[in-house]
Short mmCIF file of C-alpha atoms and ligand atoms in Angstrom, two decimals:
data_model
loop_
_atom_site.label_atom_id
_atom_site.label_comp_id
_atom_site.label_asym_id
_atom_site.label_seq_id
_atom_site.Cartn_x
_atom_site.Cartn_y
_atom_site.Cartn_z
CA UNK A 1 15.55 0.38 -22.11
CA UNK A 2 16.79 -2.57 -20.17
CA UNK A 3 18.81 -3.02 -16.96
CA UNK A 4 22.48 -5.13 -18.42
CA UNK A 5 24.21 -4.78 -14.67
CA UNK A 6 23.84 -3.49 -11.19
CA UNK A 7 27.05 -3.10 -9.11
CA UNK A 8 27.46 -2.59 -5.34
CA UNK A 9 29.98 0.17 -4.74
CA UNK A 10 31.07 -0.13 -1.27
CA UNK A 11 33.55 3.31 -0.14
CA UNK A 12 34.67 4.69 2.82
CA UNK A 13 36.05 8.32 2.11
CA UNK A 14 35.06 9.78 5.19
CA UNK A 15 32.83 7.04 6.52
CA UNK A 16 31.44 4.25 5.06
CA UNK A 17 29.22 4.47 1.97
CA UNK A 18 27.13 1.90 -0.03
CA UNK A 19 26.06 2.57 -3.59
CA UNK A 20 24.07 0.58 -5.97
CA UNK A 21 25.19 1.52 -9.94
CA UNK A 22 22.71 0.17 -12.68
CA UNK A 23 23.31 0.32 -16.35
CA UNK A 24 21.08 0.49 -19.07
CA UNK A 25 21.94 -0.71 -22.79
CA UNK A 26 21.73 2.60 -23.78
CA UNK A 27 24.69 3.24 -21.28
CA UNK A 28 22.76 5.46 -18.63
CA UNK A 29 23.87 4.91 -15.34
CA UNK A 30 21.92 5.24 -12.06
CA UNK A 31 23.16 5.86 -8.46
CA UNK A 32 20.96 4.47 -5.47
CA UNK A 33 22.18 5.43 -1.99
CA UNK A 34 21.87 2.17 0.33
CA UNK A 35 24.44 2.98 3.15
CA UNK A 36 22.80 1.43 6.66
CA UNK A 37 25.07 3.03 9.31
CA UNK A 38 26.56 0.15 11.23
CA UNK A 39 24.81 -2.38 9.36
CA UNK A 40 26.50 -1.60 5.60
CA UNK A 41 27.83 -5.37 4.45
CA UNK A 42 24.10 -6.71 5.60
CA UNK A 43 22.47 -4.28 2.40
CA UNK A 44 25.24 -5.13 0.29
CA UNK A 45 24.74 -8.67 0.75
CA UNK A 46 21.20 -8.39 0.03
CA UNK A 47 21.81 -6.02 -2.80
CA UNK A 48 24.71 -8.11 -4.25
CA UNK A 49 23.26 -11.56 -3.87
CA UNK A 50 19.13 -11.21 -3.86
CA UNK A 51 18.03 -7.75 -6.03
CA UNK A 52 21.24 -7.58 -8.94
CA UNK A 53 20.45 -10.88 -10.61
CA UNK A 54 16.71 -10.36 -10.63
CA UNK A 55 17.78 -6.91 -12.11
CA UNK A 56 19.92 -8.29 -14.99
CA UNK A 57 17.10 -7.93 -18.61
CA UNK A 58 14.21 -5.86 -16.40
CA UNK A 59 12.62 -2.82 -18.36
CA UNK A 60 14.55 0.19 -16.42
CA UNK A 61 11.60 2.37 -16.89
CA UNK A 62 9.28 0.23 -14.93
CA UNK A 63 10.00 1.89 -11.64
CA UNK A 64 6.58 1.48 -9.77
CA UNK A 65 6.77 -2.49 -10.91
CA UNK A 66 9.93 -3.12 -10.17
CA UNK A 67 8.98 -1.91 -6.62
CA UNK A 68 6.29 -4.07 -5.91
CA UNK A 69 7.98 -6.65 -7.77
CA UNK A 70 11.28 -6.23 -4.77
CA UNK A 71 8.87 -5.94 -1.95
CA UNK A 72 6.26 -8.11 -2.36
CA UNK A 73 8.17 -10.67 -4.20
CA UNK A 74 10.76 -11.16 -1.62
CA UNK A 75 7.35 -12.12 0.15
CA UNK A 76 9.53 -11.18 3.35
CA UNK A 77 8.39 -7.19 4.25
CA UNK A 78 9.81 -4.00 5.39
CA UNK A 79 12.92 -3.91 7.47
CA UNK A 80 15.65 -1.53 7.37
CA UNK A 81 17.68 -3.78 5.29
CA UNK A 82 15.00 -4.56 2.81
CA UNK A 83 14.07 -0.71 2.58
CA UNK A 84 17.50 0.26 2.49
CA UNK A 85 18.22 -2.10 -0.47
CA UNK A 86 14.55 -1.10 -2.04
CA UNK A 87 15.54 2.60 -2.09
CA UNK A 88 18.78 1.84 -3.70
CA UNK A 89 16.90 0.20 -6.76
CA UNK A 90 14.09 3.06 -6.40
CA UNK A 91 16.45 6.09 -6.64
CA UNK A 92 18.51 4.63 -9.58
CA UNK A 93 15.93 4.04 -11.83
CA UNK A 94 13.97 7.16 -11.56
CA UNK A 95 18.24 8.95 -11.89
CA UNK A 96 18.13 6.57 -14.84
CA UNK A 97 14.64 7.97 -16.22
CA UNK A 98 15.47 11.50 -15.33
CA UNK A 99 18.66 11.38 -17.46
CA UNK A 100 16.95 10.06 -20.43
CA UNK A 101 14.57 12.73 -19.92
CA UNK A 102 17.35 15.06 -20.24
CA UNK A 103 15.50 16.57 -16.81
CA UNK A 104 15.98 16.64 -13.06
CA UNK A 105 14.42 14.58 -11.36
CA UNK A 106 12.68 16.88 -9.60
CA UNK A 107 10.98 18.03 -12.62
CA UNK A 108 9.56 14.47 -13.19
CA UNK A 109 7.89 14.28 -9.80
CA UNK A 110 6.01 17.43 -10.24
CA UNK A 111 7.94 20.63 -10.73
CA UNK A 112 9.52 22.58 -8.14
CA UNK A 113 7.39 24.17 -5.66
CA UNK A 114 10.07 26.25 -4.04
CA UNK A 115 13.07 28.23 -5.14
CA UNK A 116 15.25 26.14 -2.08
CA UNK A 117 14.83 23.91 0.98
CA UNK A 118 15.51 25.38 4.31
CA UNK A 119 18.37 23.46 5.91
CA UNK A 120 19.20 22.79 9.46
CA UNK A 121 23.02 21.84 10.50
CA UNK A 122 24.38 20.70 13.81
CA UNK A 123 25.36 22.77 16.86
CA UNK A 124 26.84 20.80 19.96
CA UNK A 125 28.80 22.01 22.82
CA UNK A 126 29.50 20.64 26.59
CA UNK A 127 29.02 24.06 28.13
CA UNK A 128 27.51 26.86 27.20
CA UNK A 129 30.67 28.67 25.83
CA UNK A 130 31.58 25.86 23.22
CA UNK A 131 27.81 25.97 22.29
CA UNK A 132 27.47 29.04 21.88
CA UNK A 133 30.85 29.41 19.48
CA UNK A 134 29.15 25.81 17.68
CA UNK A 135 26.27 27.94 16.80
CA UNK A 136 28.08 31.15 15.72
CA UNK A 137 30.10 28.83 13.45
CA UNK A 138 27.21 27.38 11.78
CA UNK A 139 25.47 30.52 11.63
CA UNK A 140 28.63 31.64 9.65
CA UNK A 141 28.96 28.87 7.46
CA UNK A 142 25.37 30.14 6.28
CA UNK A 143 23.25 27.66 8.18
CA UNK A 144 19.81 29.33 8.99
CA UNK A 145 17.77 27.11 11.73
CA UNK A 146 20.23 25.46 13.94
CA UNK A 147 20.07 21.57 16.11
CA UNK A 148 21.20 22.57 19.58
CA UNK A 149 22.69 19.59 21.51
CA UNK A 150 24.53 19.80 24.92
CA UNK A 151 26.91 16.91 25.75
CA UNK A 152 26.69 17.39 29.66
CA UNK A 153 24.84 14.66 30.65
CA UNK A 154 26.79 12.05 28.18
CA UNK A 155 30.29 11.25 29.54
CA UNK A 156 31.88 9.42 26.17
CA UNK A 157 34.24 7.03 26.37
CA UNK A 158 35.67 4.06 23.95
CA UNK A 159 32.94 1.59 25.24
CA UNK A 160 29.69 3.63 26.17
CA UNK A 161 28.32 6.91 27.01
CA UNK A 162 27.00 7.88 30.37
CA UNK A 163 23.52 8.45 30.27
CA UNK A 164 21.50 10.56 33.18
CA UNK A 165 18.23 11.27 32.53
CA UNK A 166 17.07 13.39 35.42
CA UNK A 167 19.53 15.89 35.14
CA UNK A 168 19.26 16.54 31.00
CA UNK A 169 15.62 16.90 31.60
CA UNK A 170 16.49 19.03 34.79
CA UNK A 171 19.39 21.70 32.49
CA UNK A 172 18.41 21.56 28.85
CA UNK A 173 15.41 24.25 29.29
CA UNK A 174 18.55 26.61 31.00
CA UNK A 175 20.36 25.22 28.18
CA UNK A 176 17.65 26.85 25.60
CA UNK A 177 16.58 30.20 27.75
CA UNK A 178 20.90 31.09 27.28
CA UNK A 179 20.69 30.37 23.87
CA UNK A 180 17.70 32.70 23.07
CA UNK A 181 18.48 35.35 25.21
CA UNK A 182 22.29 35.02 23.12
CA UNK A 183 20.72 34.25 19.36
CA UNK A 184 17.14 36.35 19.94
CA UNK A 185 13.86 35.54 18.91
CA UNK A 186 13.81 33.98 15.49
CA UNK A 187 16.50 31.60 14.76
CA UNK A 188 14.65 28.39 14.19
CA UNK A 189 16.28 25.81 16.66
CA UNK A 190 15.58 22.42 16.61
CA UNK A 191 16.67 19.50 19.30
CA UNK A 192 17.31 15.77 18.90
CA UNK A 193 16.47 13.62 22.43
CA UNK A 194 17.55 10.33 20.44
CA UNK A 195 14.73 7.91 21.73
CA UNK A 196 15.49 8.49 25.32
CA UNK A 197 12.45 9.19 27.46
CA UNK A 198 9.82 7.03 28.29
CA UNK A 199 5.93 9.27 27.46
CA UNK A 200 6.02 10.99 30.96
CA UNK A 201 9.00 12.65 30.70
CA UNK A 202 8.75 13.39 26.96
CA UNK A 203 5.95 15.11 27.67
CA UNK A 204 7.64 17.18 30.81
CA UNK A 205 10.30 18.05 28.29
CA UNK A 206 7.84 19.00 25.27
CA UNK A 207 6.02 21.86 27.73
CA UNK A 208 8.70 23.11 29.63
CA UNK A 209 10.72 24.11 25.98
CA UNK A 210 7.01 25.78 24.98
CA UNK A 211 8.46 29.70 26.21
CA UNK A 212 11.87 28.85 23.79
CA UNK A 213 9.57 28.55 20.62
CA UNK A 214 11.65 25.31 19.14
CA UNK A 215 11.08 23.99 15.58
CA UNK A 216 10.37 20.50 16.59
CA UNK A 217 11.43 18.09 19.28
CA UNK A 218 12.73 14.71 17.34
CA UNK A 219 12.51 11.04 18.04
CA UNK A 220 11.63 11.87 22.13
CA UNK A 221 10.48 8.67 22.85
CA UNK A 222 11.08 5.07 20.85
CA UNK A 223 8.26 5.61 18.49
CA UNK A 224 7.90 2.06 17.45
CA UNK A 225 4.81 2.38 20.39
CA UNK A 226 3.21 5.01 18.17
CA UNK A 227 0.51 5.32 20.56
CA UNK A 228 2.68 6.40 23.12
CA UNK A 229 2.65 9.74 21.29
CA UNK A 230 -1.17 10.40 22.33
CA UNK A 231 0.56 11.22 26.01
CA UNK A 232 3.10 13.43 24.90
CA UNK A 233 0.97 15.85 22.31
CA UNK A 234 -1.78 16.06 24.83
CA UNK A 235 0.38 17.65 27.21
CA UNK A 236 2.27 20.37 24.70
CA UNK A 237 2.20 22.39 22.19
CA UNK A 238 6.13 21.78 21.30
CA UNK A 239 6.32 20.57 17.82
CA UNK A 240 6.99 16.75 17.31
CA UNK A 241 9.05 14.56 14.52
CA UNK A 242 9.96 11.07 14.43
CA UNK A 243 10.86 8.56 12.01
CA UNK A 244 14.67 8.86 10.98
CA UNK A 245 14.42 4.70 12.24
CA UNK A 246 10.87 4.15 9.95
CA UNK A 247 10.90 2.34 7.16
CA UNK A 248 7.60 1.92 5.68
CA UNK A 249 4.31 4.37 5.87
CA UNK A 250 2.57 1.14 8.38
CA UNK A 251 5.65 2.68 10.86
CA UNK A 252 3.52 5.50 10.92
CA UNK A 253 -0.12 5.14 10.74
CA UNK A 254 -1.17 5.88 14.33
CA UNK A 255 1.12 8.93 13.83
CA UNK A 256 -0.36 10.76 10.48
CA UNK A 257 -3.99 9.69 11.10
CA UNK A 258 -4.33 10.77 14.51
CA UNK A 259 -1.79 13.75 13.76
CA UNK A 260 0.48 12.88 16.74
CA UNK A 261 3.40 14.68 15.24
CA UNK A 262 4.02 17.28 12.89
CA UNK A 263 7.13 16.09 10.74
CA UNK A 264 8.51 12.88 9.04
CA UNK A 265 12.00 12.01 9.52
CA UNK A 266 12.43 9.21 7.09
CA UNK A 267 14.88 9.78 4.39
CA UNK A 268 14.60 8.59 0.93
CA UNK A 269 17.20 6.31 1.35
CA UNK A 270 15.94 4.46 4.70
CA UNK A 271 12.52 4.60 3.52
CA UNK A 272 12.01 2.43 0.00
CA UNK A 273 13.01 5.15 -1.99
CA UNK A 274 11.76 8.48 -4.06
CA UNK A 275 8.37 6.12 -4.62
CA UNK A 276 7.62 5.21 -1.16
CA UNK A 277 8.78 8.42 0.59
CA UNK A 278 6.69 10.27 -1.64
CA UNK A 279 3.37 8.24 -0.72
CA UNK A 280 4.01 8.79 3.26
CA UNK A 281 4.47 12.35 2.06
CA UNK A 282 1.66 12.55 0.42
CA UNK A 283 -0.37 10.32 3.37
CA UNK A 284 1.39 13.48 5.78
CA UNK A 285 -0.08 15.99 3.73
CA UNK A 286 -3.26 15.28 4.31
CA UNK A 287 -3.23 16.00 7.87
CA UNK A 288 -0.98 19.31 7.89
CA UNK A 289 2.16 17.00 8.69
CA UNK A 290 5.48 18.16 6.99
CA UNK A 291 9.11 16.85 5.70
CA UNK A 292 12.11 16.92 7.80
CA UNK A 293 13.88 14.09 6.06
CA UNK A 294 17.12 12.38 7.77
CA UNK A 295 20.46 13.83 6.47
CA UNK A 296 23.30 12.82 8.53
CA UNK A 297 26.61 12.27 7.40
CA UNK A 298 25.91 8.90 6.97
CA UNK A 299 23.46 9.75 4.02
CA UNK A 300 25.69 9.52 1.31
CA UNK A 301 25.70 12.34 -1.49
CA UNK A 302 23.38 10.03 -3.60
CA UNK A 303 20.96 10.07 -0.75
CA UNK A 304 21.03 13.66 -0.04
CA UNK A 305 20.21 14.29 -3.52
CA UNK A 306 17.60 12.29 -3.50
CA UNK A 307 15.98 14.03 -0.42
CA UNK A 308 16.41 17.76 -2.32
CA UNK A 309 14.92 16.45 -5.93
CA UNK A 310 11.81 15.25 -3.64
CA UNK A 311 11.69 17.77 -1.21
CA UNK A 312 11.77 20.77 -4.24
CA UNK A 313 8.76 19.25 -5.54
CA UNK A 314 6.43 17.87 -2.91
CA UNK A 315 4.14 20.49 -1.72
CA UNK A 316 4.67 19.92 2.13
CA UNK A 317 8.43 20.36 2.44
CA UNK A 318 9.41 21.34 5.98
CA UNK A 319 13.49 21.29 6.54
CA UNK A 320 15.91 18.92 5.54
CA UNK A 321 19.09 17.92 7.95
CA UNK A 322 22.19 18.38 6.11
CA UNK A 323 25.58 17.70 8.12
CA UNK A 324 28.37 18.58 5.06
CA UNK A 325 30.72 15.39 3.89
CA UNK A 326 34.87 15.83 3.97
CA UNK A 327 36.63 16.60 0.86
CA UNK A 328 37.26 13.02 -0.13
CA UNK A 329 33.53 12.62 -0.06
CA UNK A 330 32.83 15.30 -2.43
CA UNK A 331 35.33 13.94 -4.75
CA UNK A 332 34.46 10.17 -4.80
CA UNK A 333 31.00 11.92 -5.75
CA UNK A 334 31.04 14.97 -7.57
CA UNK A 335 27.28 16.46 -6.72
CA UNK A 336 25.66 19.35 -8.61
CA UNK A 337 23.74 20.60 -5.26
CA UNK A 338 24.21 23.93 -4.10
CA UNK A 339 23.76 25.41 -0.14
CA UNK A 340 23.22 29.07 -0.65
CA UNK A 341 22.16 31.62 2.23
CA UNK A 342 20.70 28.48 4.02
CA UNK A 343 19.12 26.82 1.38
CA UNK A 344 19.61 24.09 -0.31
CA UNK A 345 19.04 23.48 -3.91
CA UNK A 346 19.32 20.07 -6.28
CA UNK A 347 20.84 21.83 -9.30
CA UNK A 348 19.80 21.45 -13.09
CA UNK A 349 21.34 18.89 -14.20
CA UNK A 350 19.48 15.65 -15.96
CA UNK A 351 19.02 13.00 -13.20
CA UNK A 352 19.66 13.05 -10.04
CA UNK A 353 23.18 14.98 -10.54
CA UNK A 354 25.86 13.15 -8.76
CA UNK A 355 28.52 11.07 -10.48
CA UNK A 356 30.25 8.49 -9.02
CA UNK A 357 34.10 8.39 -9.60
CA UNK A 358 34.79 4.49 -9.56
CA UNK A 359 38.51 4.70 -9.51
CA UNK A 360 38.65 7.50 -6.82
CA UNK A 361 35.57 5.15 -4.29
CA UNK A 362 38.23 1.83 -5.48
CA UNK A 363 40.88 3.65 -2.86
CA UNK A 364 39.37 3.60 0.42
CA UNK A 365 38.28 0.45 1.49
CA UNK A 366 35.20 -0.26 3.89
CA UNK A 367 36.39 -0.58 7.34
CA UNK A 368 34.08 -1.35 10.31
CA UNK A 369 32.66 1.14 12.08
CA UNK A 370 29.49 1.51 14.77
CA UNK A 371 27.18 3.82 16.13
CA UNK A 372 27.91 4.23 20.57
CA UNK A 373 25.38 3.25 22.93
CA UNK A 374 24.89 4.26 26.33
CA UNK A 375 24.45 3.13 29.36
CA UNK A 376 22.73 4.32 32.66
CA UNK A 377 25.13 5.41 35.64
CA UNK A 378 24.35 1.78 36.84
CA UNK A 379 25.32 0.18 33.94
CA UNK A 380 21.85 -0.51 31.57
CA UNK A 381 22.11 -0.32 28.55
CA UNK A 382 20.00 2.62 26.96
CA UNK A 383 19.36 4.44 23.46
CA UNK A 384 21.88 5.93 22.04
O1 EZ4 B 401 22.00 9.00 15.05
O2 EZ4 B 401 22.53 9.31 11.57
O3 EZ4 B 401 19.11 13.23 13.61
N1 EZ4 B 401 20.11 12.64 13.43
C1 EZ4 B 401 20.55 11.60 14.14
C2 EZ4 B 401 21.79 10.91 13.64
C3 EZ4 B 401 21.70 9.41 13.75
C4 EZ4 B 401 22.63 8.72 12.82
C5 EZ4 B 401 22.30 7.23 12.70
O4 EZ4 B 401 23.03 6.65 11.70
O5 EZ4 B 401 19.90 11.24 15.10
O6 EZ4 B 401 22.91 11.40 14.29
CO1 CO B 402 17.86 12.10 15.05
#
């Protein structure tokens, strides 16, 4: 079976999507998610004008080469735009291979191992009141572990957000002790500190959430200095992920061998794919280190259904993020996934089961749009 074209679908429903669409001459067609919040026309680019051509006449079953052949070909390595265009090409070949399998994917990368994935959604309030009605709502919408943010200590506004480290790390245990003495015991909550302590505090943060019992702590310091980590897990027991930024498995070497945290964030579409998230997986494994794969909004449907065909089969599966798309989304792709009493499952359909409608993605244009930053109360610039 041979590749005749690869198309770069570029949509913006509800936010802006990228899509890579090969065909095969036996008219299969394969969806690869490659949408780079902020970033999107730099993967398209590189899609459009460096991976298609060298697409056009390769054997579409040749996933594993055709990998090797993108990365170490382009002699130029890992990057979020490389592994963001990688993954694209990854995930539509192995929909492609599923299809003419007349299987799931998740049935060609091992079986399923689960009867659903545990899903976490997003809670957020400014004071304790909204929070607390953030959570009931999720709780209603089915949702069964719960991200608890507070927006106190960012003041948003068009250019920045206000940033104050002291007092977050001085309110947000409060913030927890309210919301298990309103939710109980065992509602898994999770929280997201977005890269913005340096070790020290990290690890001031990490023991004084020990007595709420949270799911993990993500991304608490920039984890680029891996062995930064060392600091924070000596001092507490609260569980760690990182990684939604990683690319490759070399992002995280310090971090699985020395088992510095306890679950990857990458997603399969930031990460080179089904292929390569599956061999950090697998790395993970090893070391009693779990999934908790990236699934924002800004994960497209392809993406997300990626991360459930992989995550039904792998045998460490953790939790996977999943923040629901708008309307328009689901109908620019119609998806075969289902979220029922908080999990989530990939469906039976052959492939990866989402369809791209062309026509419907050909009606809303991609329009610029970036993630905020913040600053600190003096004006530096800090993570966002
Ligand atoms: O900032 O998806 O855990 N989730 C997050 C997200 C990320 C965005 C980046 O595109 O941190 O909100
Ligand atoms: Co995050």
């Amino acid at each position: 079976m041979i590749i005749e074209s690869a198309e770069v679908v570029v949509t913006r429903p509800d936010r802006n999507f990228v899509t890579l669409r090969v065909t095969t001459d036996e008219d299969l067609v394969g969806l690869g998610d490659a949408t780079l919040n902020g970033r999107e026309q730099a993967v398209v680019a590189y899609l459009a004008e460096h991976v298609a051509p060298l697409l056009i006449g390769r054997d579409a079953h040749a996933i594993e080469d055709t990998w090797q052949f993108l990365y170490r070909g382009a002699y130029w390595r890992r990057g979020p735009v490389t592994m963001a265009a990688v993954a694209a090409v990854d995930v539509a070949l192995w929909d492609i291979k599923a299809q003419k399998a007349g299987m799931p994917l998740y049935q060609l990368l091992g079986g399923a191992s689960r009867t659903g994935l545990l899903a976490y959604g997003h809670a957020s309030g400014r004071d304790l009141p909204s929070l607390f009605d953030s959570i009931s709502s999720m709780t209603e919408a089915g949702y069964r572990a719960i991200r608890v943010q507070t927006g106190v200590y960012g003041v948003a506004n068009d250019a920045a957000e206000v940033w104050d480290t002291a007092a977050y790390l001085r309110d947000l245990p409060g913030v927890f002790e309210a919301v298990r003495a309103e939710f109980g015991p065992s509602l898994p909550l999770l929280h997201d500190v977005h890269h913005r302590l340096i070790p020290i505090q990290a690890a001031r943060l990490g023991k004084a959430l020990e007595p709420y019992d949270l799911f993990w702590l993500e991304d608490c310091t920039p984890a680029e200095n891996q062995d930064a980590l060392r600091l924070v897990r000596s001092h507490t027991t609260t569980p760690l992920a990182i990684g939604e930024v990683f690319n490759t498995i070399w992002d995280y070497r310090t971090l699985i061998a020395e088992q510095l945290i306890d679950y990857v964030r990458s997603s399969v579409t930031h990460a080179g794919g089904v292929s390569h998230l599956k061999k950090i997986l697998e790395y993970a494994q090893q070391y009693q280190i779990k999934s908790g794969m990236h699934g924002p909004q800004d994960i497209s449907p392809v993406g997300m259904a990626a991360a459930l065909h992989l995550g039904l089969a792998i045998h460490n599966f953790g939790i996977q993020e999943y923040a629901r798309h708008g309307a328009r989304t689901d109908e620019v792709f119609q998806q075969s996934f289902t979220f029922t009493d908080g999990l989530l499952h990939p469906g039976a359909l052959p492939g990866l089961g989402v369809r791209l409608d062309v026509d419907e993605a050909g009606k809303y244009p991609y329009q610029a749009a970036y993630l905020p930053i913040a600053r600190l109360r003096d004006g530096t610039l800090h993570d966002w």
